[in-house]
Tab-separated table of C-alpha atoms in Angstrom:
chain	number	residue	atom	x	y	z
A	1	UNK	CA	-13.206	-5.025	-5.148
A	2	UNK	CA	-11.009	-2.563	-3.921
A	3	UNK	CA	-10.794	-0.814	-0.419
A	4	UNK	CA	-8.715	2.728	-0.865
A	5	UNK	CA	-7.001	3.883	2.035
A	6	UNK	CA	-5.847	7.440	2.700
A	7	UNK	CA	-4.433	7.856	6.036
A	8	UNK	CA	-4.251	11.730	6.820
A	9	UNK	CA	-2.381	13.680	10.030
A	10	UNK	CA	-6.047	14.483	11.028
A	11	UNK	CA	-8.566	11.494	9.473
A	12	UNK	CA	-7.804	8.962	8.015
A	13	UNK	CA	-10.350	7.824	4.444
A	14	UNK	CA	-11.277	4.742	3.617
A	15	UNK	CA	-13.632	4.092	0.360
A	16	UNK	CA	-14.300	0.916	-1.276
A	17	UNK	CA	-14.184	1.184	-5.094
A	18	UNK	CA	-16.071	-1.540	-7.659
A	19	UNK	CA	-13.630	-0.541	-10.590
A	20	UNK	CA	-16.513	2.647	-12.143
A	21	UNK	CA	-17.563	4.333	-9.238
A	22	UNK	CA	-16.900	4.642	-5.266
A	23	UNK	CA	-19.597	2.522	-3.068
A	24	UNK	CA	-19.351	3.963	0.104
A	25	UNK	CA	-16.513	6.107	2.121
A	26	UNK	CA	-16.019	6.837	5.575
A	27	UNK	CA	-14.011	8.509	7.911
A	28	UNK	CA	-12.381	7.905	10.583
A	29	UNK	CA	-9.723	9.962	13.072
A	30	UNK	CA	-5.915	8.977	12.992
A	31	UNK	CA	-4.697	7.199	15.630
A	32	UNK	CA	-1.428	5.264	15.615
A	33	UNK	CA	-2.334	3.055	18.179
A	34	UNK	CA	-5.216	1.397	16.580
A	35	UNK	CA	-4.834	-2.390	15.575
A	36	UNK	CA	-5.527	-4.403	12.400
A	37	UNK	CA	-8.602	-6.006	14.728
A	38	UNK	CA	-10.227	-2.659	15.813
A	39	UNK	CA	-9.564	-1.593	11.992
A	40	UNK	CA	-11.811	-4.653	11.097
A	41	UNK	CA	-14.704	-4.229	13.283
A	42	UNK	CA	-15.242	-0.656	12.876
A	43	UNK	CA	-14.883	-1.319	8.777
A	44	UNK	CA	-16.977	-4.373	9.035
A	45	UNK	CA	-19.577	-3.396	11.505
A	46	UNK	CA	-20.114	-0.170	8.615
A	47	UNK	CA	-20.109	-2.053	6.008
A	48	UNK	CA	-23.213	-4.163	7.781
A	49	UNK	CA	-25.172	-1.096	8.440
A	50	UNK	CA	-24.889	0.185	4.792
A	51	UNK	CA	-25.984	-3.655	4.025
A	52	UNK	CA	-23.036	-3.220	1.360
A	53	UNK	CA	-22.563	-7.173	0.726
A	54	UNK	CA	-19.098	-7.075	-1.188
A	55	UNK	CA	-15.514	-9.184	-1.067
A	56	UNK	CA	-12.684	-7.162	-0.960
A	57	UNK	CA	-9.533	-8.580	-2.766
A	58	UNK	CA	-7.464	-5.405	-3.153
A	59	UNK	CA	-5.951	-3.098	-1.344
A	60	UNK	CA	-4.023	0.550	-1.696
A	61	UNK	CA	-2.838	2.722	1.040
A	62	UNK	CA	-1.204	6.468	0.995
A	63	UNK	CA	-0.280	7.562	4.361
A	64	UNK	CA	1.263	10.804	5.814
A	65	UNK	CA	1.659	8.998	9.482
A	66	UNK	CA	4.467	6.252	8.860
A	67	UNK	CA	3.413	4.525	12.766
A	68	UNK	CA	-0.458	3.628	10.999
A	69	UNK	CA	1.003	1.816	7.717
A	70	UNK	CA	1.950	-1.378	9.868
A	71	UNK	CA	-0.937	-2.005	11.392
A	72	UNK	CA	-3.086	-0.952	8.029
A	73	UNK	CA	-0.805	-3.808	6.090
A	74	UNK	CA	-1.544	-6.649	9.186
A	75	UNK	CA	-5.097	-5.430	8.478
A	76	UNK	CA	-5.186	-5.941	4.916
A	77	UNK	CA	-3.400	-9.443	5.346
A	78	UNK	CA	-5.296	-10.757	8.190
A	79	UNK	CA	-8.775	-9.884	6.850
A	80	UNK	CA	-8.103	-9.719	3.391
A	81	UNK	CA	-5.898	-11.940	2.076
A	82	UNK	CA	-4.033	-9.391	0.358
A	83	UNK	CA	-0.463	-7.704	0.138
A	84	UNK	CA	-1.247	-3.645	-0.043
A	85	UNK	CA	0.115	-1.289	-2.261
A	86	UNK	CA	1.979	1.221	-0.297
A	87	UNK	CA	2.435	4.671	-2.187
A	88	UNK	CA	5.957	5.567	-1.500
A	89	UNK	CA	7.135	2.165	-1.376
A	90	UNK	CA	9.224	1.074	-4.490
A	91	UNK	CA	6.799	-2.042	-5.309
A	92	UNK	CA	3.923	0.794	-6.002
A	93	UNK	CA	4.796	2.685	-9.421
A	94	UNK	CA	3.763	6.018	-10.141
A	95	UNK	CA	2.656	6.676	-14.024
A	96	UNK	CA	4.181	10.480	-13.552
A	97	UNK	CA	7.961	11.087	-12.926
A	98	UNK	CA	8.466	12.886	-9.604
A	99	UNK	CA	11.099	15.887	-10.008
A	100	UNK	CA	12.920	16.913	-6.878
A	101	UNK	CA	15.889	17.322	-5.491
A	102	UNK	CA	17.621	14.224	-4.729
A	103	UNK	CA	17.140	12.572	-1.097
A	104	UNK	CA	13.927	14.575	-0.885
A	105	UNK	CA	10.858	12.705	0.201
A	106	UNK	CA	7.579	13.409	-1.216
A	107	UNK	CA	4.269	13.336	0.927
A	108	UNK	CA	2.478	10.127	-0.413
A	109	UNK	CA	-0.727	12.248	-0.613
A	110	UNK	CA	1.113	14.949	-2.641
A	111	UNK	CA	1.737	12.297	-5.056
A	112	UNK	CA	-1.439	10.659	-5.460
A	113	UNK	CA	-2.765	14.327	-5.753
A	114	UNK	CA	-0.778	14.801	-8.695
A	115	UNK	CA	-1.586	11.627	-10.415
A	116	UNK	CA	-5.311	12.579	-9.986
A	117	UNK	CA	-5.356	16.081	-10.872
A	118	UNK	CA	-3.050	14.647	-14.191
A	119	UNK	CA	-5.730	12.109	-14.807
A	120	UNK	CA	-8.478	14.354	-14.437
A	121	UNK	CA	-7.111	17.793	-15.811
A	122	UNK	CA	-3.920	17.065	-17.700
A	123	UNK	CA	-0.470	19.119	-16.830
A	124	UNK	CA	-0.126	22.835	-16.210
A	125	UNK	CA	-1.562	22.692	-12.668
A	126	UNK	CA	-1.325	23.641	-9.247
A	127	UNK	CA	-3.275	21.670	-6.537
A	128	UNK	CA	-3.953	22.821	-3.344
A	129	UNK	CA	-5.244	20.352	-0.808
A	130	UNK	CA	-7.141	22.121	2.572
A	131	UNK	CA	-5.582	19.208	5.403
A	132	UNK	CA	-3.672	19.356	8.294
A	133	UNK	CA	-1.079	21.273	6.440
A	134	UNK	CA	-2.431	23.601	3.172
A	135	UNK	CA	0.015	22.168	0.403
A	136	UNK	CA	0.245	23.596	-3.495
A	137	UNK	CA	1.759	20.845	-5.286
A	138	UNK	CA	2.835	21.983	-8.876
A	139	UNK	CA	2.155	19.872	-11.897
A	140	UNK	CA	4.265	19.685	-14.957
A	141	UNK	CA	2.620	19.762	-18.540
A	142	UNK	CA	3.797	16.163	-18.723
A	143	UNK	CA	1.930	15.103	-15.612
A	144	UNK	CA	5.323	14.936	-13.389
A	145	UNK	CA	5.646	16.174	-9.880
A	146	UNK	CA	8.175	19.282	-9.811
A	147	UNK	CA	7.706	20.475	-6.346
A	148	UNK	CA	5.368	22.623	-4.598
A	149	UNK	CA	4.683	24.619	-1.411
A	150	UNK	CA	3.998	23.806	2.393
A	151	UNK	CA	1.946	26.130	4.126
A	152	UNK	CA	0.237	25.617	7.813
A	153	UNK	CA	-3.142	24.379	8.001
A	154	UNK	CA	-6.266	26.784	8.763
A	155	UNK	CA	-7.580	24.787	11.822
A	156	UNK	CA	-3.376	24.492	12.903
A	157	UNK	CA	-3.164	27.951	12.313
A	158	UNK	CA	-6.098	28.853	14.581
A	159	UNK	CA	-5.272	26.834	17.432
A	160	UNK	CA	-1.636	28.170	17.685
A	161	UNK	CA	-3.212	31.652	17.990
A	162	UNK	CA	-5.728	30.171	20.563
A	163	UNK	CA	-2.984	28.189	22.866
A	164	UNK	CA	-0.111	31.369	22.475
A	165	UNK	CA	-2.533	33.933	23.170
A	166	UNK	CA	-4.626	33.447	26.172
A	167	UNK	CA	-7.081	36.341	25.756
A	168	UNK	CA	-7.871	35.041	22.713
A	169	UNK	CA	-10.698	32.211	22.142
A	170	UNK	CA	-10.919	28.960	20.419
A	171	UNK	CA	-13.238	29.855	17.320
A	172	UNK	CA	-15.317	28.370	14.031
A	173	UNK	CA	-13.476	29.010	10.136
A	174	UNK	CA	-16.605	30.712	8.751
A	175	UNK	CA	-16.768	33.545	6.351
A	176	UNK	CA	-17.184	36.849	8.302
A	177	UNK	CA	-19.930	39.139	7.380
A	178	UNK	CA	-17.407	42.301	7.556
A	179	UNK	CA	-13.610	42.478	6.635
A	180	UNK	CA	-13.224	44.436	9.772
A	181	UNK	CA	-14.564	42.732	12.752
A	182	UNK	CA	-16.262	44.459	15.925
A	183	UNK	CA	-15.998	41.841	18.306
A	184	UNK	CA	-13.143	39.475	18.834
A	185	UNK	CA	-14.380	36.562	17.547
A	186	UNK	CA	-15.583	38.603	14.066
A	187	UNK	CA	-11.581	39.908	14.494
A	188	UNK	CA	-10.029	36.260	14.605
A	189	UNK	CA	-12.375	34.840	11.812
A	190	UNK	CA	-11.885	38.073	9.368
A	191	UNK	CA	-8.294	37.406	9.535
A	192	UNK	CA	-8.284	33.811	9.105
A	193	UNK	CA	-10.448	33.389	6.457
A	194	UNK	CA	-9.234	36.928	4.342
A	195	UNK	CA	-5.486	35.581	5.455
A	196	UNK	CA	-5.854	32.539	3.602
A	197	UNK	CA	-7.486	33.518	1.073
A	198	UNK	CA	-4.807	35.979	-0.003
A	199	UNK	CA	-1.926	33.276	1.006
A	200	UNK	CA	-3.761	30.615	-1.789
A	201	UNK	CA	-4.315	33.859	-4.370
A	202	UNK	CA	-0.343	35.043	-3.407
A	203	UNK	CA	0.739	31.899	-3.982
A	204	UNK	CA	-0.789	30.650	-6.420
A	205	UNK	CA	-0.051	33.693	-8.386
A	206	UNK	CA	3.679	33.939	-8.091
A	207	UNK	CA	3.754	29.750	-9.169
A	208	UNK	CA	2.162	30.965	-12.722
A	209	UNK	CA	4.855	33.923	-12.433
A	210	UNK	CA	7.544	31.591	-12.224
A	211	UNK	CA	6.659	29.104	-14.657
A	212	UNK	CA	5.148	31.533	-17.028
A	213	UNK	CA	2.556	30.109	-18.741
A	214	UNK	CA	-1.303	29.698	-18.016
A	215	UNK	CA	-2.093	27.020	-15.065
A	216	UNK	CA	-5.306	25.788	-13.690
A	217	UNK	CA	-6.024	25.761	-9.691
A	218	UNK	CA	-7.598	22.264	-8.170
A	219	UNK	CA	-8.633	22.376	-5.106
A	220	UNK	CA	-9.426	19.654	-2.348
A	221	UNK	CA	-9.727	19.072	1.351
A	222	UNK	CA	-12.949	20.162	3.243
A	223	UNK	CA	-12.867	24.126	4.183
A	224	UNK	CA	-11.878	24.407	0.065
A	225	UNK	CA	-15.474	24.914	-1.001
A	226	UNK	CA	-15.293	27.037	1.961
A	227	UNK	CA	-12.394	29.956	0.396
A	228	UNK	CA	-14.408	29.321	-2.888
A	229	UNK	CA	-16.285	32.254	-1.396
A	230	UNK	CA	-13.931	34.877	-0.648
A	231	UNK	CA	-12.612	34.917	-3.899
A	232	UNK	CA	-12.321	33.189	-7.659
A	233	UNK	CA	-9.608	30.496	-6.371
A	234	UNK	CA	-9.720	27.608	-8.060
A	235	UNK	CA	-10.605	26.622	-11.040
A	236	UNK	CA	-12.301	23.404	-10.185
A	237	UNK	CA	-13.126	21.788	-6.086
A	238	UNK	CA	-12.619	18.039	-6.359
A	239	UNK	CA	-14.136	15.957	-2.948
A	240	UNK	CA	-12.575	12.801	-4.005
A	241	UNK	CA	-9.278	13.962	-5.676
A	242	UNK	CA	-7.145	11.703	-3.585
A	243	UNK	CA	-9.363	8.609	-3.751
A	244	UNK	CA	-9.603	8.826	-7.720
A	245	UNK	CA	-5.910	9.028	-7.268
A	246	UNK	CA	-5.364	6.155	-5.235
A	247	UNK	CA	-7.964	4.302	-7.816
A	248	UNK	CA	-5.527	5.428	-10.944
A	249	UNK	CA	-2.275	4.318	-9.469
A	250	UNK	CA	-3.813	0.998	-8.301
A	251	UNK	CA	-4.849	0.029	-11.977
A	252	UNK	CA	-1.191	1.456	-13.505
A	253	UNK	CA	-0.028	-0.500	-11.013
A	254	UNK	CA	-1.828	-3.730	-12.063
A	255	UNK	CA	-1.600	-3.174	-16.188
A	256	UNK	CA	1.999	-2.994	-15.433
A	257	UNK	CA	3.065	-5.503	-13.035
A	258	UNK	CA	6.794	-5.693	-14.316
A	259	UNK	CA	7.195	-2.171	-12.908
């Protein structure tokens, strides 16, 4: 059985996967300072309450926040008996080439991203993942990384206008009824929500312009259903995209242990 880890900026993911289908996933907020024992309880103590009686053996972790990986691999050891799979570490092979400039390093989740959408959708894609950070990462027709874009995140975005600006309140993402707002909190939601939604149509737009030919648009990340509404996106919403990811390079990785 395998336990999938995807440790985010925000939350960090953790599904356990019986080689078809995902058997549970929870959720859990990112914190640097939590040890391999308070991992265990919390996963354990879950686990219990679902009544999910299963034996992990495996175990495959993408992380953003270098600080958590240590503690996630003494967790995986102590509890599990098992060496992780780190993407971004050379022991864990990719099955697309990654196409950047040299010396640059790639977000682990921008990876796995890729390798899912590939899996899923083929080449010819742009994926654009709703996190801490709103990333488009570009997809080659051969499945290969070849860069992308790094925009701030909505919720980031909203709490640097909240802290710089004192007159102005914390508020909700939420479609607005109006484009133009009456009240301040209509004002600060129109222009959030109608922002980003022509930032991902913008952007998205001039990637297709610059490779010139037709690409799809995957979304993921939770307010992504959200922008679904303020315009025709995406092409597709995926929940799981980085999980299935993290499944795919897990078995590449174990068809092809000589990698």
């Amino acid at each position: 059985m395998l336990l999938a880890i995807d440790c985010g900026n925000t939350n960090t993911v953790f599904s356990i996967w019986d080689g078809e289908k995902f058997l549970a996933t929870w959720r859990a907020s990112t914190e640097h300072q939590r040890t391999a024992d308070q991992y265990y309880v919390w996963l354990s103590t879950l686990m219990q309450m679902q009544k999910l009686d299963v034996t992990i053996t495996e175990v495959i972790i993408s992380s953003t926040v270098p600080r958590v990986v240590f503690n996630l691999r003494v967790f995986a050891d102590r509890y599990f008996n098992t060496r992780p799979l780190v993407v971004g570490k050379p022991e864990c092979a990719l099955p697309v080439d990654v196409r950047v400039d040299a010396g640059t390093a790639v977000g682990p989740d921008r990876l796995v991203n890729t390798v899912a959408g590939y899996d899923l959708y083929g080449g010819d894609l742009i994926v654009v993942d709703f996190g801490t950070a709103t990333t488009f990462d570009v997809v080659a027709s051969d499945g290969a990384y070849i860069g992308g874009v790094i925009a701030p995140g909505v919720n980031l975005s909203l709490e640097a206008l909240h802290q710089a600006a004192a007159a102005l309140p914390h508020v909700d993402v939420t479609k607005p009824a109006n484009v133009i707002g009456t009240n301040t909190v209509a004002c600060m939601q129109s222009g959030v929500f109608w922002g980003y939604v022509g930032l991902v149509n913008g952007i998205c737009e001039q990637i297709k312009a610059e490779r010139d030919r037709p690409m799809r648009v995957i979304s993921t990340g939770g307010l992504a259903p959200l922008f679904q509404q303020g315009h025709a996106l995406f092409d597709k919403f995926e929940d799981d995209l980085t999980m299935h990811g993290l499944t795919v390079i897990h078995k590449y990785n174990k068809e092809n242990p000589a990698l």
